[in-house]
GROMACS .gro file of N, CA and C in nm:
model
  372
    1MET      N    1   1.539  -3.424  16.467
    1MET     CA    2   1.541  -3.568  16.485
    1MET      C    3   1.565  -3.640  16.353
    2TYR      N    4   1.493  -3.596  16.248
    2TYR     CA    5   1.507  -3.660  16.118
    2TYR      C    6   1.650  -3.646  16.065
    3GLN      N    7   1.708  -3.526  16.084
    3GLN     CA    8   1.843  -3.502  16.036
    3GLN      C    9   1.941  -3.595  16.107
    4HIS      N   10   1.923  -3.615  16.236
    4HIS     CA   11   2.011  -3.703  16.313
    4HIS      C   12   2.003  -3.847  16.260
    5ASN      N   13   1.881  -3.897  16.236
    5ASN     CA   14   1.864  -4.032  16.183
    5ASN      C   15   1.923  -4.044  16.043
    6ALA      N   16   1.904  -3.941  15.961
    6ALA     CA   17   1.960  -3.943  15.826
    6ALA      C   18   2.112  -3.945  15.830
    7MET      N   19   2.171  -3.867  15.920
    7MET     CA   20   2.316  -3.864  15.932
    7MET      C   21   2.370  -3.999  15.978
    8ASN      N   22   2.303  -4.061  16.072
    8ASN     CA   23   2.344  -4.195  16.117
    8ASN      C   24   2.336  -4.296  16.004
    9ALA      N   25   2.231  -4.290  15.925
    9ALA     CA   26   2.217  -4.381  15.811
    9ALA      C   27   2.327  -4.357  15.710
   10TYR      N   28   2.358  -4.230  15.686
   10TYR     CA   29   2.464  -4.195  15.591
   10TYR      C   30   2.599  -4.249  15.641
   11ARG      N   31   2.630  -4.224  15.766
   11ARG     CA   32   2.758  -4.272  15.822
   11ARG      C   33   2.768  -4.424  15.814
   12SER      N   34   2.659  -4.490  15.841
   12SER     CA   35   2.658  -4.636  15.835
   12SER      C   36   2.685  -4.685  15.693
   13ALA      N   37   2.619  -4.623  15.597
   13ALA     CA   38   2.638  -4.663  15.457
   13ALA      C   39   2.779  -4.635  15.410
   14VAL      N   40   2.833  -4.519  15.445
   14VAL     CA   41   2.968  -4.482  15.404
   14VAL      C   42   3.070  -4.574  15.468
   15SER      N   43   3.053  -4.603  15.596
   15SER     CA   44   3.151  -4.687  15.665
   15SER      C   45   3.156  -4.827  15.606
   16GLN      N   46   3.046  -4.872  15.548
   16GLN     CA   47   3.043  -5.005  15.488
   16GLN      C   48   3.092  -5.004  15.344
   17SER      N   49   3.089  -4.887  15.280
   17SER     CA   50   3.120  -4.884  15.138
   17SER      C   51   3.262  -4.838  15.106
   18LEU      N   52   3.319  -4.749  15.186
   18LEU     CA   53   3.452  -4.698  15.155
   18LEU      C   54   3.544  -4.709  15.276
   19SER      N   55   3.667  -4.745  15.251
   19SER     CA   56   3.766  -4.739  15.357
   19SER      C   57   3.808  -4.592  15.373
   20ASP      N   58   3.879  -4.563  15.480
   20ASP     CA   59   3.926  -4.426  15.500
   20ASP      C   60   4.014  -4.381  15.384
   21ARG      N   61   4.099  -4.469  15.339
   21ARG     CA   62   4.191  -4.436  15.230
   21ARG      C   63   4.114  -4.411  15.100
   22GLU      N   64   4.012  -4.493  15.075
   22GLU     CA   65   3.929  -4.474  14.956
   22GLU      C   66   3.853  -4.342  14.962
   23ALA      N   67   3.805  -4.307  15.079
   23ALA     CA   68   3.734  -4.180  15.096
   23ALA      C   69   3.829  -4.063  15.075
   24ASP      N   70   3.951  -4.073  15.129
   24ASP     CA   71   4.051  -3.969  15.109
   24ASP      C   72   4.083  -3.955  14.960
   25ALA      N   73   4.100  -4.067  14.893
   25ALA     CA   74   4.131  -4.065  14.749
   25ALA      C   75   4.017  -3.998  14.672
   26GLU      N   76   3.894  -4.027  14.708
   26GLU     CA   77   3.779  -3.966  14.640
   26GLU      C   78   3.778  -3.815  14.661
   27CYS      N   79   3.813  -3.770  14.780
   27CYS     CA   80   3.821  -3.625  14.806
   27CYS      C   81   3.924  -3.561  14.713
   28PHE      N   82   4.039  -3.624  14.697
   28PHE     CA   83   4.142  -3.567  14.610
   28PHE      C   84   4.101  -3.576  14.462
   29ARG      N   85   4.033  -3.681  14.422
   29ARG     CA   86   3.982  -3.690  14.284
   29ARG      C   87   3.890  -3.572  14.255
   30ARG      N   88   3.801  -3.545  14.348
   30ARG     CA   89   3.704  -3.435  14.329
   30ARG      C   90   3.775  -3.300  14.330
   31LEU      N   91   3.874  -3.286  14.415
   31LEU     CA   92   3.950  -3.161  14.418
   31LEU      C   93   4.022  -3.139  14.285
   32ILE      N   94   4.087  -3.242  14.236
   32ILE     CA   95   4.158  -3.232  14.109
   32ILE      C   96   4.062  -3.194  13.997
   33ALA      N   97   3.946  -3.259  13.993
   33ALA     CA   98   3.846  -3.227  13.890
   33ALA      C   99   3.801  -3.082  13.900
   34ALA      N  100   3.779  -3.035  14.023
   34ALA     CA  101   3.735  -2.896  14.043
   34ALA      C  102   3.842  -2.798  13.996
   35LEU      N  103   3.968  -2.825  14.032
   35LEU     CA  104   4.077  -2.736  13.993
   35LEU      C  105   4.100  -2.740  13.842
   36GLU      N  106   4.097  -2.860  13.783
   36GLU     CA  107   4.118  -2.871  13.639
   36GLU      C  108   4.007  -2.802  13.559
   37SER      N  109   3.885  -2.806  13.612
   37SER     CA  110   3.773  -2.747  13.539
   37SER      C  111   3.783  -2.594  13.530
   38VAL      N  112   3.858  -2.531  13.619
   38VAL     CA  113   3.871  -2.386  13.617
   38VAL      C  114   4.012  -2.338  13.586
   39ALA      N  115   4.103  -2.430  13.565
   39ALA     CA  116   4.244  -2.394  13.548
   39ALA      C  117   4.267  -2.298  13.432
   40TYR      N  118   4.192  -2.310  13.326
   40TYR     CA  119   4.214  -2.226  13.207
   40TYR      C  120   4.090  -2.145  13.174
   41GLU      N  121   4.003  -2.129  13.272
   41GLU     CA  122   3.879  -2.055  13.254
   41GLU      C  123   3.899  -1.914  13.307
   42GLY      N  124   3.825  -1.819  13.250
   42GLY     CA  125   3.840  -1.681  13.293
   42GLY      C  126   3.749  -1.639  13.406
   43ASP      N  127   3.663  -1.728  13.453
   43ASP     CA  128   3.568  -1.694  13.559
   43ASP      C  129   3.639  -1.697  13.695
   44VAL      N  130   3.668  -1.579  13.746
   44VAL     CA  131   3.743  -1.568  13.871
   44VAL      C  132   3.662  -1.622  13.989
   45ILE      N  133   3.532  -1.605  13.987
   45ILE     CA  134   3.449  -1.654  14.098
   45ILE      C  135   3.455  -1.806  14.106
   46LYS      N  136   3.439  -1.874  13.993
   46LYS     CA  137   3.447  -2.021  13.992
   46LYS      C  138   3.588  -2.067  14.030
   47ARG      N  139   3.686  -1.997  13.980
   47ARG     CA  140   3.825  -2.031  14.012
   47ARG      C  141   3.847  -2.020  14.163
   48ASN      N  142   3.803  -1.911  14.223
   48ASN     CA  143   3.821  -1.892  14.366
   48ASN      C  144   3.741  -1.992  14.448
   49GLN      N  145   3.626  -2.036  14.398
   49GLN     CA  146   3.550  -2.140  14.467
   49GLN      C  147   3.626  -2.272  14.466
   50ALA      N  148   3.690  -2.305  14.353
   50ALA     CA  149   3.770  -2.428  14.345
   50ALA      C  150   3.892  -2.418  14.437
   51ILE      N  151   3.954  -2.301  14.441
   51ILE     CA  152   4.069  -2.282  14.529
   51ILE      C  153   4.025  -2.290  14.675
   52ALA      N  154   3.906  -2.241  14.706
   52ALA     CA  155   3.855  -2.250  14.844
   52ALA      C  156   3.838  -2.396  14.884
   53LYS      N  157   3.795  -2.482  14.790
   53LYS     CA  158   3.786  -2.626  14.820
   53LYS      C  159   3.924  -2.681  14.852
   54ASN      N  160   4.023  -2.638  14.775
   54ASN     CA  161   4.161  -2.677  14.798
   54ASN      C  162   4.203  -2.637  14.940
   55GLN      N  163   4.172  -2.514  14.977
   55GLN     CA  164   4.210  -2.464  15.109
   55GLN      C  165   4.145  -2.545  15.221
   56ARG      N  166   4.017  -2.575  15.205
   56ARG     CA  167   3.945  -2.651  15.310
   56ARG      C  168   4.001  -2.791  15.325
   57LEU      N  169   4.026  -2.859  15.213
   57LEU     CA  170   4.078  -2.996  15.222
   57LEU      C  171   4.215  -2.998  15.288
   58TRP      N  172   4.304  -2.910  15.244
   58TRP     CA  173   4.437  -2.908  15.304
   58TRP      C  174   4.432  -2.864  15.450
   59SER      N  175   4.338  -2.777  15.484
   59SER     CA  176   4.321  -2.737  15.623
   59SER      C  177   4.281  -2.857  15.710
   60LEU      N  178   4.191  -2.939  15.658
   60LEU     CA  179   4.151  -3.061  15.731
   60LEU      C  180   4.268  -3.156  15.749
   61ILE      N  181   4.348  -3.169  15.646
   61ILE     CA  182   4.466  -3.257  15.653
   61ILE      C  183   4.564  -3.203  15.755
   62GLN      N  184   4.584  -3.072  15.752
   62GLN     CA  185   4.676  -3.011  15.847
   62GLN      C  186   4.628  -3.030  15.991
   63ARG      N  187   4.499  -3.010  16.012
   63ARG     CA  188   4.442  -3.027  16.145
   63ARG      C  189   4.453  -3.172  16.192
   64ALA      N  190   4.422  -3.264  16.102
   64ALA     CA  191   4.428  -3.407  16.139
   64ALA      C  192   4.569  -3.450  16.176
   65ASN      N  193   4.667  -3.394  16.109
   65ASN     CA  194   4.805  -3.433  16.137
   65ASN      C  195   4.867  -3.356  16.252
   66ALA      N  196   4.800  -3.253  16.300
   66ALA     CA  197   4.848  -3.180  16.416
   66ALA      C  198   4.814  -3.251  16.546
   67VAL      N  199   4.715  -3.339  16.538
   67VAL     CA  200   4.671  -3.412  16.656
   67VAL      C  201   4.745  -3.546  16.661
   68GLU      N  202   4.808  -3.573  16.770
   68GLU     CA  203   4.880  -3.700  16.786
   68GLU      C  204   4.781  -3.811  16.815
   69ALA      N  205   4.766  -3.901  16.721
   69ALA     CA  206   4.674  -4.013  16.742
   69ALA      C  207   4.751  -4.144  16.750
   70GLY      N  208   4.880  -4.140  16.725
   70GLY     CA  209   4.961  -4.260  16.733
   70GLY      C  210   4.947  -4.354  16.614
   71MET      N  211   4.869  -4.313  16.514
   71MET     CA  212   4.846  -4.402  16.400
   71MET      C  213   4.943  -4.373  16.285
   72VAL      N  214   4.996  -4.252  16.280
   72VAL     CA  215   5.086  -4.212  16.172
   72VAL      C  216   5.217  -4.167  16.236
   73GLU      N  217   5.326  -4.209  16.176
   73GLU     CA  218   5.457  -4.172  16.230
   73GLU      C  219   5.475  -4.020  16.225
   74THR      N  220   5.551  -3.969  16.319
   74THR     CA  221   5.574  -3.825  16.329
   74THR      C  222   5.632  -3.769  16.199
   75GLU      N  223   5.725  -3.839  16.140
   75GLU     CA  224   5.788  -3.793  16.015
   75GLU      C  225   5.683  -3.775  15.904
   76ASP      N  226   5.592  -3.869  15.892
   76ASP     CA  227   5.486  -3.860  15.792
   76ASP      C  228   5.390  -3.747  15.824
   77ARG      N  229   5.357  -3.731  15.951
   77ARG     CA  230   5.268  -3.622  15.991
   77ARG      C  231   5.329  -3.487  15.959
   78LEU      N  232   5.459  -3.472  15.983
   78LEU     CA  233   5.527  -3.347  15.950
   78LEU      C  234   5.528  -3.322  15.800
   79LEU      N  235   5.547  -3.427  15.722
   79LEU     CA  236   5.543  -3.413  15.577
   79LEU      C  237   5.406  -3.365  15.530
   80PHE      N  238   5.300  -3.428  15.581
   80PHE     CA  239   5.165  -3.387  15.543
   80PHE      C  240   5.137  -3.243  15.585
   81ALA      N  241   5.183  -3.206  15.704
   81ALA     CA  242   5.162  -3.069  15.753
   81ALA      C  243   5.236  -2.969  15.665
   82ARG      N  244   5.357  -3.002  15.623
   82ARG     CA  245   5.433  -2.913  15.533
   82ARG      C  246   5.366  -2.901  15.396
   83MET      N  247   5.321  -3.015  15.344
   83MET     CA  248   5.251  -3.012  15.214
   83MET      C  249   5.126  -2.926  15.223
   84ALA      N  250   5.051  -2.942  15.331
   84ALA     CA  251   4.929  -2.865  15.350
   84ALA      C  252   4.960  -2.716  15.358
   85ASP      N  253   5.065  -2.684  15.432
   85ASP     CA  254   5.105  -2.545  15.446
   85ASP      C  255   5.141  -2.484  15.311
   86GLN      N  256   5.221  -2.555  15.233
   86GLN     CA  257   5.262  -2.505  15.102
   86GLN      C  258   5.143  -2.491  15.007
   87ALA      N  259   5.055  -2.590  15.007
   87ALA     CA  260   4.938  -2.585  14.919
   87ALA      C  261   4.847  -2.468  14.957
   88GLN      N  262   4.832  -2.445  15.086
   88GLN     CA  263   4.746  -2.335  15.130
   88GLN      C  264   4.809  -2.199  15.098
   89LYS      N  265   4.938  -2.186  15.117
   89LYS     CA  266   5.005  -2.060  15.084
   89LYS      C  267   4.993  -2.030  14.934
   90TYR      N  268   5.015  -2.132  14.853
   90TYR     CA  269   5.003  -2.113  14.709
   90TYR      C  270   4.858  -2.082  14.672
   91GLY      N  271   4.764  -2.147  14.738
   91GLY     CA  272   4.622  -2.121  14.713
   91GLY      C  273   4.586  -1.976  14.741
   92ILE      N  274   4.640  -1.920  14.848
   92ILE     CA  275   4.614  -1.779  14.880
   92ILE      C  276   4.671  -1.690  14.769
   93ARG      N  277   4.793  -1.720  14.727
   93ARG     CA  278   4.854  -1.641  14.619
   93ARG      C  279   4.770  -1.652  14.491
   94ALA      N  280   4.719  -1.773  14.462
   94ALA     CA  281   4.638  -1.793  14.341
   94ALA      C  282   4.505  -1.718  14.350
   95MET      N  283   4.449  -1.705  14.469
   95MET     CA  284   4.326  -1.628  14.485
   95MET      C  285   4.352  -1.479  14.460
   96LEU      N  286   4.467  -1.433  14.506
   96LEU     CA  287   4.501  -1.291  14.492
   96LEU      C  288   4.548  -1.256  14.351
   97ASP      N  289   4.601  -1.353  14.280
   97ASP     CA  290   4.651  -1.330  14.144
   97ASP      C  291   4.584  -1.428  14.048
   98PRO      N  292   4.477  -1.384  13.980
   98PRO     CA  293   4.403  -1.476  13.892
   98PRO      C  294   4.482  -1.525  13.770
   99THR      N  295   4.601  -1.469  13.748
   99THR     CA  296   4.683  -1.517  13.636
   99THR      C  297   4.778  -1.628  13.679
  100LEU      N  298   4.787  -1.652  13.809
  100LEU     CA  299   4.877  -1.756  13.860
  100LEU      C  300   4.823  -1.895  13.824
  101SER      N  301   4.909  -1.980  13.774
  101SER     CA  302   4.869  -2.114  13.732
  101SER      C  303   4.823  -2.199  13.849
  102LEU      N  304   4.723  -2.284  13.825
  102LEU     CA  305   4.675  -2.378  13.926
  102LEU      C  306   4.748  -2.512  13.918
  103THR      N  307   4.839  -2.524  13.825
  103THR     CA  308   4.912  -2.650  13.805
  103THR      C  309   4.980  -2.701  13.932
  104PRO      N  310   5.047  -2.616  14.012
  104PRO     CA  311   5.108  -2.669  14.135
  104PRO      C  312   5.006  -2.730  14.231
  105LEU      N  313   4.888  -2.672  14.240
  105LEU     CA  314   4.784  -2.728  14.328
  105LEU      C  315   4.734  -2.860  14.273
  106ILE      N  316   4.718  -2.868  14.142
  106ILE     CA  317   4.672  -2.991  14.079
  106ILE      C  318   4.778  -3.100  14.096
  107GLU      N  319   4.904  -3.065  14.078
  107GLU     CA  320   5.012  -3.162  14.092
  107GLU      C  321   5.024  -3.213  14.236
  108ALA      N  322   5.010  -3.124  14.334
  108ALA     CA  323   5.018  -3.166  14.474
  108ALA      C  324   4.906  -3.264  14.505
  109ALA      N  325   4.785  -3.232  14.462
  109ALA     CA  326   4.670  -3.321  14.486
  109ALA      C  327   4.689  -3.453  14.412
  110SER      N  328   4.742  -3.446  14.291
  110SER     CA  329   4.764  -3.568  14.211
  110SER      C  330   4.868  -3.658  14.277
  111ASN      N  331   4.972  -3.598  14.333
  111ASN     CA  332   5.075  -3.676  14.401
  111ASN      C  333   5.018  -3.749  14.523
  112VAL      N  334   4.933  -3.680  14.599
  112VAL     CA  335   4.871  -3.744  14.715
  112VAL      C  336   4.778  -3.856  14.668
  113LEU      N  337   4.700  -3.827  14.564
  113LEU     CA  338   4.609  -3.929  14.511
  113LEU      C  339   4.687  -4.051  14.463
  114GLU      N  340   4.796  -4.029  14.396
  114GLU     CA  341   4.879  -4.140  14.349
  114GLU      C  342   4.929  -4.224  14.466
  115GLY      N  343   4.973  -4.156  14.572
  115GLY     CA  344   5.019  -4.227  14.691
  115GLY      C  345   4.907  -4.306  14.757
  116LEU      N  346   4.790  -4.246  14.766
  116LEU     CA  347   4.676  -4.316  14.825
  116LEU      C  348   4.636  -4.436  14.740
  117SER      N  349   4.639  -4.421  14.609
  117SER     CA  350   4.602  -4.530  14.519
  117SER      C  351   4.702  -4.644  14.526
  118SER      N  352   4.831  -4.611  14.534
  118SER     CA  353   4.930  -4.720  14.541
  118SER      C  354   4.923  -4.791  14.675
  119LEU      N  355   4.892  -4.719  14.782
  119LEU     CA  356   4.876  -4.784  14.913
  119LEU      C  357   4.754  -4.875  14.914
  120ALA      N  358   4.647  -4.832  14.849
  120ALA     CA  359   4.526  -4.913  14.843
  120ALA      C  360   4.551  -5.040  14.763
  121GLU      N  361   4.629  -5.030  14.655
  121GLU     CA  362   4.663  -5.148  14.575
  121GLU      C  363   4.748  -5.245  14.657
  122ASP      N  364   4.844  -5.190  14.733
  122ASP     CA  365   4.929  -5.277  14.815
  122ASP      C  366   4.849  -5.351  14.922
  123GLU      N  367   4.748  -5.282  14.978
  123GLU     CA  368   4.665  -5.345  15.082
  123GLU      C  369   4.565  -5.443  15.023
  124GLY      N  370   4.520  -5.411  14.901
  124GLY     CA  371   4.416  -5.496  14.839
  124GLY      C  372   4.474  -5.604  14.760
   0.00000   0.00000   0.00000
C-alpha cells in the first residue's frame, strides 16, 4: 500500500515538474554522462553497465515507436526505430569487444539530446 501511494506521489510530482520532452532529454543527459565516464576507463564491468543502460533506453524508444499512437508521423517513428536498432547493435559489439570505442553511442545520444533541446526551445 505504501509503495502504491509513494508511486502516485512521485508520478504527480514528475508530471508537474517535467514535460515528456524534458524527461526524455534528462534520460539522454544521464546516458551520455554514464557512457563518457567509462569511455576511456579500463573497468570492463562498469563499461558494460553503462552500455546496458544504453541498451535499455534504446529498447524503450524502439518499443514506444513500434506502437502506433498517432502522435508521431510514421517516417519519424521509422527513423527512431532504425536509430535504436543501430545503437543496440553497436552496443552489443561494444560489450563483446572492450577495445571498441563508445564514441558512436555517445554521438547518437548527443544527437538525440540536441534535437530534444532544440524542440524544447522552439516550444518554449
